Tab-separated table of N, CA and C in Angstrom:
chain	number	residue	atom	x	y	z
A	1	ALA	N	139.045	186.421	-118.794
A	1	ALA	CA	139.659	186.994	-119.941
A	1	ALA	C	138.727	188.015	-120.542
A	2	TRP	N	139.299	189.013	-121.208
A	2	TRP	CA	138.499	190.101	-121.821
A	2	TRP	C	137.526	189.558	-122.867
A	3	ASN	N	137.827	188.391	-123.422
A	3	ASN	CA	136.964	187.831	-124.486
A	3	ASN	C	136.041	186.689	-123.990
A	4	ASP	N	135.895	186.615	-122.667
A	4	ASP	CA	134.961	185.650	-122.063
A	4	ASP	C	134.404	186.284	-120.793
A	5	VAL	N	133.361	187.136	-120.930
A	5	VAL	CA	132.803	187.844	-119.817
A	5	VAL	C	131.377	187.429	-119.663
A	6	TRP	N	130.941	187.262	-118.394
A	6	TRP	CA	129.566	186.843	-118.099
A	6	TRP	C	128.848	187.947	-117.292
A	7	ALA	N	127.511	188.044	-117.517
A	7	ALA	CA	126.692	189.007	-116.780
A	7	ALA	C	125.347	188.317	-116.506
A	8	VAL	N	124.735	188.693	-115.382
A	8	VAL	CA	123.458	188.098	-114.966
A	8	VAL	C	122.461	189.223	-114.637
A	9	GLY	N	121.182	188.858	-114.623
A	9	GLY	CA	120.165	189.882	-114.357
A	9	GLY	C	118.818	189.285	-113.997
A	10	ASP	N	117.748	190.075	-114.201
A	10	ASP	CA	116.382	189.694	-113.905
A	10	ASP	C	115.905	188.516	-114.708
A	11	SER	N	114.934	187.803	-114.166
A	11	SER	CA	114.258	186.667	-114.832
A	11	SER	C	115.215	185.609	-115.371
A	12	GLY	N	116.289	185.377	-114.625
A	12	GLY	CA	117.243	184.321	-114.982
A	12	GLY	C	118.121	184.605	-116.204
A	13	ILE	N	118.225	185.864	-116.594
A	13	ILE	CA	119.004	186.180	-117.797
A	13	ILE	C	120.513	186.037	-117.493
A	14	VAL	N	121.167	185.279	-118.384
A	14	VAL	CA	122.625	185.126	-118.323
A	14	VAL	C	123.142	185.507	-119.723
A	15	LEU	N	124.111	186.404	-119.749
A	15	LEU	CA	124.717	186.849	-120.994
A	15	LEU	C	126.216	186.542	-120.974
A	16	ARG	N	126.753	186.229	-122.166
A	16	ARG	CA	128.189	185.917	-122.275
A	16	ARG	C	128.786	186.709	-123.460
A	17	PHE	N	129.872	187.411	-123.199
A	17	PHE	CA	130.552	188.212	-124.237
A	17	PHE	C	131.752	187.413	-124.754
A	18	ASN	N	131.848	187.304	-126.055
A	18	ASN	CA	132.934	186.506	-126.670
A	18	ASN	C	134.065	187.303	-127.210
A	19	GLY	N	134.123	188.616	-126.905
A	19	GLY	CA	135.148	189.487	-127.412
A	19	GLY	C	134.627	190.432	-128.504
A	20	SER	N	133.478	190.065	-129.097
A	20	SER	CA	132.904	190.946	-130.101
A	20	SER	C	131.374	191.132	-129.947
A	21	ALA	N	130.686	190.222	-129.307
A	21	ALA	CA	129.253	190.330	-129.147
A	21	ALA	C	128.772	189.608	-127.872
A	22	TRP	N	127.644	190.103	-127.333
A	22	TRP	CA	126.999	189.443	-126.239
A	22	TRP	C	125.988	188.455	-126.791
A	23	ARG	N	125.847	187.303	-126.108
A	23	ARG	CA	124.792	186.352	-126.498
A	23	ARG	C	124.168	185.801	-125.247
A	24	ARG	N	122.904	185.476	-125.347
A	24	ARG	CA	122.204	184.930	-124.197
A	24	ARG	C	122.539	183.457	-124.022
A	25	VAL	N	122.723	183.020	-122.784
A	25	VAL	CA	123.047	181.639	-122.410
A	25	VAL	C	121.822	181.094	-121.724
A	26	THR	N	121.351	179.945	-122.186
A	26	THR	CA	120.160	179.322	-121.581
A	26	THR	C	120.577	178.655	-120.272
A	27	THR	N	119.726	178.875	-119.244
A	27	THR	CA	119.995	178.303	-117.918
A	27	THR	C	118.637	177.883	-117.345
A	28	PRO	N	118.653	176.965	-116.385
A	28	PRO	CA	117.411	176.606	-115.686
A	28	PRO	C	116.820	177.748	-114.868
A	29	ALA	N	117.630	178.745	-114.543
A	29	ALA	CA	117.161	179.822	-113.657
A	29	ALA	C	116.073	180.666	-114.298
A	30	THR	N	115.057	181.034	-113.442
A	30	THR	CA	114.002	181.909	-113.895
A	30	THR	C	113.874	183.104	-112.966
A	31	SER	N	114.487	183.044	-111.796
A	31	SER	CA	114.418	184.130	-110.851
A	31	SER	C	115.536	185.128	-111.089
A	32	THR	N	115.486	186.260	-110.352
A	32	THR	CA	116.518	187.283	-110.471
A	32	THR	C	117.856	186.754	-110.019
A	33	LEU	N	118.875	186.982	-110.878
A	33	LEU	CA	120.220	186.516	-110.535
A	33	LEU	C	121.000	187.733	-110.023
A	34	ARG	N	121.802	187.508	-109.006
A	34	ARG	CA	122.518	188.597	-108.278
A	34	ARG	C	124.019	188.596	-108.452
A	35	GLY	N	124.617	187.438	-108.693
A	35	GLY	CA	126.034	187.340	-108.743
A	35	GLY	C	126.525	186.318	-109.748
A	36	VAL	N	127.726	186.545	-110.262
A	36	VAL	CA	128.387	185.621	-111.168
A	36	VAL	C	129.889	185.634	-110.882
A	37	TRP	N	130.529	184.461	-110.985
A	37	TRP	CA	131.977	184.337	-110.786
A	37	TRP	C	132.471	183.188	-111.635
A	38	GLY	N	133.601	183.455	-112.353
A	38	GLY	CA	134.166	182.391	-113.148
A	38	GLY	C	135.686	182.370	-113.047
A	39	THR	N	136.246	181.177	-113.042
A	39	THR	CA	137.661	181.047	-113.041
A	39	THR	C	138.208	180.572	-114.393
A	40	ALA	N	137.298	180.060	-115.226
A	40	ALA	CA	137.665	179.548	-116.577
A	40	ALA	C	136.377	179.447	-117.378
A	41	ALA	N	136.521	179.208	-118.660
A	41	ALA	CA	135.361	179.084	-119.562
A	41	ALA	C	134.497	177.917	-119.156
A	42	ASN	N	135.050	176.942	-118.435
A	42	ASN	CA	134.280	175.788	-118.007
A	42	ASN	C	134.100	175.721	-116.477
A	43	ASP	N	134.148	176.896	-115.831
A	43	ASP	CA	133.955	176.981	-114.384
A	43	ASP	C	133.343	178.304	-113.990
A	44	VAL	N	132.034	178.410	-114.144
A	44	VAL	CA	131.312	179.660	-113.872
A	44	VAL	C	130.167	179.329	-112.944
A	45	TRP	N	130.001	180.229	-111.944
A	45	TRP	CA	128.952	180.071	-110.948
A	45	TRP	C	128.031	181.256	-110.994
A	46	ILE	N	126.671	180.968	-110.845
A	46	ILE	CA	125.706	182.052	-110.745
A	46	ILE	C	124.844	181.870	-109.505
A	47	VAL	N	124.390	182.948	-108.897
A	47	VAL	CA	123.580	182.860	-107.710
A	47	VAL	C	122.438	183.891	-107.794
A	48	GLY	N	121.398	183.635	-106.991
A	48	GLY	CA	120.265	184.584	-107.066
A	48	GLY	C	119.208	184.337	-106.006
A	49	GLU	N	118.011	184.785	-106.316
A	49	GLU	CA	116.902	184.713	-105.388
A	49	GLU	C	116.566	183.255	-105.052
A	50	SER	N	115.881	183.122	-103.921
A	50	SER	CA	115.437	181.803	-103.384
A	50	SER	C	116.590	180.820	-103.206
A	51	GLY	N	117.763	181.320	-102.923
A	51	GLY	CA	118.907	180.431	-102.644
A	51	GLY	C	119.513	179.800	-103.869
A	52	LEU	N	119.226	180.320	-105.081
A	52	LEU	CA	119.669	179.680	-106.325
A	52	LEU	C	121.171	179.703	-106.427
A	53	VAL	N	121.755	178.518	-106.705
A	53	VAL	CA	123.195	178.396	-107.041
A	53	VAL	C	123.306	177.400	-108.197
A	54	GLU	N	123.979	177.847	-109.289
A	54	GLU	CA	124.148	176.976	-110.461
A	54	GLU	C	125.639	177.044	-110.866
A	55	HIS	N	126.136	175.950	-111.437
A	55	HIS	CA	127.494	175.877	-111.921
A	55	HIS	C	127.521	175.474	-113.397
A	56	TRP	N	128.300	176.204	-114.216
A	56	TRP	CA	128.517	175.940	-115.623
A	56	TRP	C	129.846	175.195	-115.749
A	57	ASN	N	129.835	174.027	-116.427
A	57	ASN	CA	131.048	173.206	-116.570
A	57	ASN	C	131.586	173.251	-117.987
A	58	GLY	N	131.079	174.146	-118.820
A	58	GLY	CA	131.501	174.237	-120.224
A	58	GLY	C	130.512	173.581	-121.168
A	59	ASP	N	129.724	172.627	-120.625
A	59	ASP	CA	128.745	171.905	-121.461
A	59	ASP	C	127.325	172.145	-121.026
A	60	GLY	N	127.145	172.414	-119.712
A	60	GLY	CA	125.795	172.603	-119.220
A	60	GLY	C	125.821	173.070	-117.794
A	61	TRP	N	124.613	173.311	-117.227
A	61	TRP	CA	124.455	173.819	-115.892
A	61	TRP	C	124.118	172.708	-114.923
A	62	THR	N	124.677	172.772	-113.715
A	62	THR	CA	124.310	171.925	-112.614
A	62	THR	C	123.652	172.809	-111.558
A	63	VAL	N	122.432	172.430	-111.156
A	63	VAL	CA	121.731	173.187	-110.133
A	63	VAL	C	122.106	172.565	-108.779
A	64	LEU	N	122.685	173.329	-107.912
A	64	LEU	CA	123.044	172.826	-106.556
A	64	LEU	C	121.886	173.025	-105.601
A	65	PRO	N	121.804	172.249	-104.554
A	65	PRO	CA	120.757	172.483	-103.563
A	65	PRO	C	120.929	173.868	-102.923
A	66	ALA	N	119.840	174.523	-102.662
A	66	ALA	CA	119.910	175.848	-102.073
A	66	ALA	C	120.512	175.804	-100.686
A	67	PRO	N	121.537	176.669	-100.415
A	67	PRO	CA	122.061	176.638	-99.066
A	67	PRO	C	121.107	177.242	-98.045
A	68	GLN	N	120.129	178.037	-98.522
A	68	GLN	CA	119.138	178.696	-97.663
A	68	GLN	C	118.009	179.105	-98.553
A	69	PRO	N	116.802	179.371	-97.981
A	69	PRO	CA	115.636	179.727	-98.761
A	69	PRO	C	115.633	181.182	-99.205
A	70	ASN	N	116.485	181.996	-98.620
A	70	ASN	CA	116.495	183.435	-98.954
A	70	ASN	C	117.451	183.680	-100.158
A	71	GLY	N	117.584	184.957	-100.490
A	71	GLY	CA	118.415	185.345	-101.621
A	71	GLY	C	119.917	185.140	-101.362
A	72	VAL	N	120.611	184.676	-102.413
A	72	VAL	CA	122.095	184.652	-102.392
A	72	VAL	C	122.547	185.791	-103.243
A	73	ARG	N	123.499	186.566	-102.755
A	73	ARG	CA	123.857	187.830	-103.391
A	73	ARG	C	125.156	187.777	-104.182
A	74	ASP	N	126.134	186.913	-103.746
A	74	ASP	CA	127.391	186.867	-104.463
A	74	ASP	C	128.076	185.549	-104.228
A	75	VAL	N	129.059	185.210	-105.078
A	75	VAL	CA	129.729	183.963	-105.037
A	75	VAL	C	131.206	184.133	-105.445
A	76	ARG	N	132.097	183.345	-104.808
A	76	ARG	CA	133.491	183.282	-105.167
A	76	ARG	C	133.913	181.790	-104.984
A	77	ALA	N	134.774	181.338	-105.909
A	77	ALA	CA	135.195	179.942	-105.880
A	77	ALA	C	136.677	179.783	-106.055
A	78	ILE	N	137.261	178.828	-105.365
A	78	ILE	CA	138.646	178.410	-105.516
A	78	ILE	C	138.650	176.914	-105.438
A	79	GLY	N	138.964	176.271	-106.570
A	79	GLY	CA	138.915	174.807	-106.628
A	79	GLY	C	137.519	174.306	-106.306
A	80	ALA	N	137.438	173.324	-105.442
A	80	ALA	CA	136.171	172.728	-105.074
A	80	ALA	C	135.454	173.568	-104.014
A	81	GLN	N	136.083	174.556	-103.463
A	81	GLN	CA	135.478	175.368	-102.408
A	81	GLN	C	134.750	176.542	-103.018
A	82	VAL	N	133.467	176.671	-102.732
A	82	VAL	CA	132.650	177.757	-103.250
A	82	VAL	C	132.045	178.490	-102.069
A	83	TYR	N	132.152	179.831	-102.022
A	83	TYR	CA	131.630	180.639	-100.932
A	83	TYR	C	130.503	181.480	-101.483
A	84	VAL	N	129.360	181.519	-100.776
A	84	VAL	CA	128.251	182.365	-101.151
A	84	VAL	C	127.822	183.162	-99.928
A	85	VAL	N	127.271	184.331	-100.178
A	85	VAL	CA	126.756	185.202	-99.121
A	85	VAL	C	125.397	185.709	-99.537
A	86	GLY	N	124.638	186.196	-98.535
A	86	GLY	CA	123.256	186.630	-98.884
A	86	GLY	C	122.551	187.362	-97.798
A	87	ASP	N	121.212	187.202	-97.923
A	87	ASP	CA	120.290	187.910	-97.039
A	87	ASP	C	120.488	187.431	-95.582
A	88	LEU	N	120.139	188.327	-94.655
A	88	LEU	CA	120.161	188.027	-93.239
A	88	LEU	C	121.510	187.615	-92.693
A	89	GLY	N	122.600	188.131	-93.330
A	89	GLY	CA	123.946	187.875	-92.852
A	89	GLY	C	124.464	186.484	-93.084
A	90	THR	N	123.846	185.772	-94.031
A	90	THR	CA	124.240	184.382	-94.227
A	90	THR	C	125.479	184.251	-95.095
A	91	ALA	N	126.263	183.198	-94.809
A	91	ALA	CA	127.438	182.861	-95.576
A	91	ALA	C	127.580	181.342	-95.534
A	92	TYR	N	127.909	180.770	-96.677
A	92	TYR	CA	128.050	179.302	-96.746
A	92	TYR	C	129.250	178.919	-97.605
A	93	ARG	N	129.817	177.750	-97.336
A	93	ARG	CA	130.940	177.197	-98.119
A	93	ARG	C	130.506	175.831	-98.643
A	94	TRP	N	130.655	175.648	-99.956
A	94	TRP	CA	130.359	174.400	-100.594
A	94	TRP	C	131.655	173.614	-100.672
A	95	ASP	N	131.701	172.397	-100.143
A	95	ASP	CA	132.967	171.629	-100.119
A	95	ASP	C	132.999	170.594	-101.227
A	96	GLY	N	132.077	170.679	-102.198
A	96	GLY	CA	131.995	169.699	-103.258
A	96	GLY	C	130.916	168.663	-103.002
A	97	GLN	N	130.433	168.607	-101.770
A	97	GLN	CA	129.402	167.646	-101.401
A	97	GLN	C	128.171	168.289	-100.745
A	98	GLN	N	128.433	169.310	-99.912
A	98	GLN	CA	127.328	169.919	-99.144
A	98	GLN	C	127.729	171.343	-98.758
A	99	TRP	N	126.725	172.104	-98.368
A	99	TRP	CA	126.880	173.484	-97.860
A	99	TRP	C	127.193	173.425	-96.392
A	100	ASN	N	128.163	174.224	-95.969
A	100	ASN	CA	128.496	174.371	-94.531
A	100	ASN	C	128.370	175.836	-94.201
A	101	GLU	N	127.611	176.135	-93.164
A	101	GLU	CA	127.411	177.510	-92.740
A	101	GLU	C	128.703	178.098	-92.188
A	102	VAL	N	129.006	179.336	-92.576
A	102	VAL	CA	130.146	180.107	-92.055
A	102	VAL	C	129.517	181.193	-91.199
A	103	SER	N	129.775	181.159	-89.918
A	103	SER	CA	129.159	182.143	-88.977
A	103	SER	C	129.710	183.530	-89.237
A	104	THR	N	128.843	184.532	-89.338
A	104	THR	CA	129.296	185.900	-89.525
A	104	THR	C	128.889	186.804	-88.349
A	105	ASP	N	127.945	186.389	-87.526
A	105	ASP	CA	127.389	187.229	-86.479
A	105	ASP	C	126.945	188.568	-86.998
A	106	TYR	N	126.461	188.587	-88.216
A	106	TYR	CA	126.047	189.832	-88.861
A	106	TYR	C	124.548	189.734	-89.172
A	107	PRO	N	123.713	190.713	-88.785
A	107	PRO	CA	122.259	190.587	-88.944
A	107	PRO	C	121.699	191.054	-90.224
A	108	ALA	N	122.439	191.760	-91.049
A	108	ALA	CA	121.878	192.354	-92.259
A	108	ALA	C	122.437	191.606	-93.522
A	109	THR	N	121.970	192.033	-94.666
A	109	THR	CA	122.342	191.407	-95.913
A	109	THR	C	123.836	191.609	-96.243
A	110	ILE	N	124.512	190.536	-96.628
A	110	ILE	CA	125.890	190.621	-97.134
A	110	ILE	C	125.764	190.716	-98.662
A	111	LEU	N	126.359	191.763	-99.235
A	111	LEU	CA	126.184	192.026	-100.648
A	111	LEU	C	127.219	191.505	-101.631
A	112	SER	N	128.494	191.437	-101.171
A	112	SER	CA	129.546	191.087	-102.129
A	112	SER	C	130.694	190.370	-101.433
A	113	LEU	N	131.450	189.647	-102.251
A	113	LEU	CA	132.628	188.908	-101.810
A	113	LEU	C	133.846	189.214	-102.740
A	114	GLU	N	135.014	189.150	-102.197
A	114	GLU	CA	136.216	189.291	-103.022
A	114	GLU	C	137.386	188.696	-102.288
A	115	PHE	N	138.336	188.087	-103.012
A	115	PHE	CA	139.574	187.606	-102.431
A	115	PHE	C	140.574	188.734	-102.461
A	116	ASP	N	141.347	188.845	-101.395
A	116	ASP	CA	142.438	189.790	-101.358
A	116	ASP	C	143.631	189.104	-100.662
A	117	GLY	N	144.507	188.585	-101.460
A	117	GLY	CA	145.613	187.799	-100.887
A	117	GLY	C	145.056	186.556	-100.194
A	118	ASP	N	145.319	186.470	-98.875
A	118	ASP	CA	144.841	185.317	-98.103
A	118	ASP	C	143.573	185.606	-97.380
A	119	GLN	N	142.874	186.625	-97.744
A	119	GLN	CA	141.589	186.950	-97.075
A	119	GLN	C	140.416	186.939	-98.052
A	120	LEU	N	139.301	186.473	-97.512
A	120	LEU	CA	138.016	186.537	-98.216
A	120	LEU	C	137.300	187.716	-97.549
A	121	ILE	N	137.030	188.751	-98.308
A	121	ILE	CA	136.435	189.973	-97.815
A	121	ILE	C	134.977	190.054	-98.276
A	122	ALA	N	134.069	190.404	-97.373
A	122	ALA	CA	132.688	190.578	-97.724
A	122	ALA	C	132.208	191.963	-97.271
A	123	THR	N	131.343	192.599	-98.030
A	123	THR	CA	130.743	193.849	-97.636
A	123	THR	C	129.232	193.681	-97.514
A	124	GLY	N	128.684	194.466	-96.604
A	124	GLY	CA	127.255	194.333	-96.378
A	124	GLY	C	126.564	195.631	-96.178
A	125	GLU	N	125.250	195.533	-95.939
A	125	GLU	CA	124.437	196.706	-95.616
A	125	GLU	C	124.942	197.348	-94.366
A	126	ILE	N	124.593	198.556	-94.145
A	126	ILE	CA	124.984	199.407	-92.986
A	126	ILE	C	126.466	199.464	-92.782
A	127	GLY	N	127.231	199.439	-93.900
A	127	GLY	CA	128.681	199.722	-93.865
A	127	GLY	C	129.566	198.660	-93.319
A	128	ALA	N	129.112	197.402	-93.277
A	128	ALA	CA	129.975	196.349	-92.698
A	128	ALA	C	131.026	195.846	-93.652
A	129	ILE	N	132.176	195.520	-93.108
A	129	ILE	CA	133.223	194.845	-93.839
A	129	ILE	C	133.601	193.616	-92.995
A	130	LEU	N	133.492	192.404	-93.599
A	130	LEU	CA	133.784	191.180	-92.894
A	130	LEU	C	134.962	190.546	-93.566
A	131	GLY	N	135.889	189.990	-92.775
A	131	GLY	CA	137.071	189.349	-93.358
A	131	GLY	C	137.364	188.062	-92.665
A	132	THR	N	137.896	187.109	-93.423
A	132	THR	CA	138.319	185.834	-92.852
A	132	THR	C	139.478	185.304	-93.670
A	133	ARG	N	140.418	184.699	-93.047
A	133	ARG	CA	141.586	184.175	-93.719
A	133	ARG	C	141.297	182.818	-94.392
A	134	VAL	N	141.807	182.687	-95.623
A	134	VAL	CA	141.743	181.416	-96.336
A	134	VAL	C	143.183	181.103	-96.698
A	135	PRO	N	143.739	180.029	-96.191
A	135	PRO	CA	145.163	179.737	-96.456
A	135	PRO	C	145.515	179.788	-97.941
A	136	VAL	N	146.532	180.587	-98.281
A	136	VAL	CA	146.949	180.758	-99.690
A	136	VAL	C	147.477	179.483	-100.298
A	137	SER	N	148.190	178.692	-99.494
A	137	SER	CA	148.818	177.492	-100.059
A	137	SER	C	147.841	176.514	-100.651
A	138	THR	N	146.683	176.365	-100.001
A	138	THR	CA	145.696	175.412	-100.479
A	138	THR	C	144.372	176.086	-100.827
A	139	ARG	N	144.080	177.189	-100.127
A	139	ARG	CA	142.801	177.888	-100.217
A	139	ARG	C	141.661	176.866	-100.105
A	140	ARG	N	141.839	175.856	-99.288
A	140	ARG	CA	140.790	174.843	-99.126
A	140	ARG	C	140.190	174.892	-97.753
A	141	ALA	N	140.935	175.309	-96.755
A	141	ALA	CA	140.400	175.309	-95.420
A	141	ALA	C	139.543	176.547	-95.185
A	142	ALA	N	138.455	176.382	-94.511
A	142	ALA	CA	137.588	177.538	-94.258
A	142	ALA	C	137.530	177.749	-92.742
A	143	PRO	N	137.648	178.986	-92.306
A	143	PRO	CA	137.541	179.275	-90.894
A	143	PRO	C	136.137	179.081	-90.377
A	144	SER	N	135.981	178.892	-89.105
A	144	SER	CA	134.677	178.662	-88.534
A	144	SER	C	133.975	179.964	-88.178
A	145	ARG	N	134.727	181.070	-88.088
A	145	ARG	CA	134.123	182.326	-87.635
A	145	ARG	C	134.711	183.499	-88.406
A	146	ALA	N	133.929	184.447	-88.810
A	146	ALA	CA	134.424	185.636	-89.511
A	146	ALA	C	134.499	186.782	-88.545
A	147	ARG	N	135.337	187.752	-88.819
A	147	ARG	CA	135.462	188.972	-88.036
A	147	ARG	C	134.558	190.030	-88.637
A	148	VAL	N	133.930	190.805	-87.824
A	148	VAL	CA	133.032	191.866	-88.333
A	148	VAL	C	133.571	193.205	-87.854
A	149	ASP	N	133.819	194.076	-88.779
A	149	ASP	CA	134.260	195.441	-88.482
A	149	ASP	C	133.192	196.405	-89.006
A	150	GLN	N	132.672	197.205	-88.130
A	150	GLN	CA	131.653	198.192	-88.517
A	150	GLN	C	132.147	199.591	-88.148
A	151	PRO	N	131.712	200.604	-88.956
A	151	PRO	CA	132.090	201.955	-88.621
A	151	PRO	C	131.482	202.340	-87.236
A	152	ALA	N	132.159	203.251	-86.582
A	152	ALA	CA	131.660	203.737	-85.261
A	152	ALA	C	130.353	204.427	-85.433
A	153	ALA	N	129.452	204.235	-84.454
A	153	ALA	CA	128.126	204.894	-84.496
A	153	ALA	C	128.314	206.398	-84.299
A	154	ARG	N	127.497	207.164	-84.959
A	154	ARG	CA	127.536	208.648	-84.798
A	154	ARG	C	126.446	209.124	-83.905
């Protein structure tokens, strides 16, 4: 909503806009934060350096185990399923209990994620666009392999 906007930055800074002013939100994070995603005022995810993943439930933060030791760049969530991407072509899906690796066969950093209908789309360094289908009816099943499309070499 326009009156509940979140932003993240260096040194674990998390800001929240309430429609008229920004205020700082205290979080356990101290490292650089790279991505934020929320579906409601009580369902916000932040990710960052050293594999940091945290979830806001409206009352406080839960620190999840790091899916990897490297940086996590972006996050998207639907229900209990949380997808993160990051350095070295890594992608993971949180099923509510543990992280499961999603193979990308991509060697460089994946920078961002977005849902487009029934597809989860990721973009990465060197012009990569990766896509994988997530069933619209449940959006709970995750494919085991993503497709990589890269521009033709010049």
